[in-house]
Each structure stands twice: as structure tokens, then as C-alpha cells.
Amino acid sequence: MTRRVANGAFTTLLLAAGYVLAGKVAFALAFATTSIAPVWLPSGLAVAAVLLRGYRVAPGIALGAFVFNAMTPVPLWTSAAIAVGNVCEALLAGWLLRRVGLRAELDRTRDVLAFAGLAAGVSTTVSATGGVLGLWAAGVLTAGTAGGAWLLWWSGDAVGLLT
């Protein structure tokens, strides 16, 4: 039992560290805003972790997303809200892809289309919506900039998944 708990804790911390590192790389590529990256690599990492290790990786995604966002100039409650959206995005992608019988090899056209449509196209709306609402509520975004920010967030997550 102790070994399993230790392995779980190690996996959680490793995934969280990888998420933060991938976020740092993504923000280094950002040019439009300091709150949204045009290529969000952690989305791809999070979905891959869910597909390879199952839903039990959610705490690692949550911890990594929260820690990364807590290092940005947004309130902690906004960091928490963004983390929830990021976790929900990855879990929804995993659930949708399992429902359609995705094979991890992506060696069938239907698998590639399912990944692009369901993971990159659909699940990313969850994170984009929650994140933009959180930034708007915190006063980081105005109502006039929220639509463009949502599109940038959604496309950044989608590109991060496809990358």
C-alpha cells in the first residue's frame, strides 16, 4: 500500500512539474497577451497523461495548472478556476476518445479525425470558456476583449493538443 501511494505521489509531482515546464515554454512563445498563449503545450501533455495513465492523473494536472497560473499576475482564485477548466478539458478529451474507441497508435483515419475533432475541437472549449470567464471576472479582460481572448485560448489549446 505504501509503495502504491508513493508511486501515485511521484507521478502527481512529476506530471505537475512537466505541466509547469511546458507552460513556461508556451508562455515564452506568447506574443499577444501575458495571460493566454497561442500554443498551449500543457494541454497536449495533460490529454496524453489521461489517455496513457487514466483519470487518476487529474491531481497532477490540477496541481501543475494551479502552480503555473499562481506564478502569473492573476488572483489565486482565478488560478484555481483556470486549473479546474484545464483538468476538465483533459478528462473530457479522455472520456470522449475512449467512447469512440480511439487507438493510441492513431494509425486509422477515424482515430486521427476523432482526436482532432473531439479532443482538439470540442474539449478545448471547456478550458477556454472557464479560463476567459475567470480572467474577465478578475478584471484581467474586458467584455470587449473576451471574444478574441476566448478564440486565442481555444486555438492555443487545440494547437497544443495537436502538437
GROMACS .gro file of C-alpha atoms in nm, residues 27 33-37 40 64-84 86 130-141 153:
model
   42
   27PHE     CA    1   0.445   3.146  -2.246
   33THR     CA    2  -0.104   3.871  -2.409
   34THR     CA    3   0.062   3.769  -2.086
   35SER     CA    4  -0.237   3.556  -1.983
   36ILE     CA    5  -0.304   3.343  -2.292
   37ALA     CA    6  -0.054   3.151  -2.506
   40TRP     CA    7  -0.060   2.577  -2.504
   64GLY     CA    8   0.057   2.184  -1.232
   65ALA     CA    9  -0.208   2.416  -1.374
   66PHE     CA   10  -0.264   2.586  -1.040
   67VAL     CA   11   0.107   2.633  -0.967
   68PHE     CA   12   0.175   2.768  -1.315
   69ASN     CA   13  -0.114   3.013  -1.306
   70ALA     CA   14  -0.031   3.117  -0.948
   71MET     CA   15   0.302   3.240  -1.087
   72THR     CA   16   0.119   3.479  -1.321
   73PRO     CA   17  -0.031   3.813  -1.217
   74VAL     CA   18  -0.385   3.682  -1.155
   75PRO     CA   19  -0.561   3.626  -0.823
   76LEU     CA   20  -0.524   3.279  -0.667
   77TRP     CA   21  -0.895   3.211  -0.707
   78THR     CA   22  -0.856   3.274  -1.080
   79SER     CA   23  -0.559   3.036  -1.088
   80ALA     CA   24  -0.780   2.774  -0.923
   81ALA     CA   25  -1.064   2.834  -1.170
   82ILE     CA   26  -0.827   2.803  -1.466
   83ALA     CA   27  -0.685   2.481  -1.318
   84VAL     CA   28  -1.034   2.333  -1.289
   86ASN     CA   29  -0.771   2.261  -1.761
  130GLY     CA   30  -1.369   2.872  -1.795
  131GLY     CA   31  -1.037   3.050  -1.833
  132VAL     CA   32  -1.174   3.353  -2.013
  133LEU     CA   33  -1.464   3.382  -1.767
  134GLY     CA   34  -1.215   3.368  -1.480
  135LEU     CA   35  -0.992   3.633  -1.635
  136TRP     CA   36  -1.294   3.853  -1.709
  137ALA     CA   37  -1.426   3.817  -1.354
  138ALA     CA   38  -1.081   3.909  -1.220
  139GLY     CA   39  -1.075   4.221  -1.436
  140VAL     CA   40  -0.785   4.100  -1.648
  141LEU     CA   41  -1.005   4.100  -1.959
  153TRP     CA   42  -0.730   3.036  -2.578
   0.00000   0.00000   0.00000
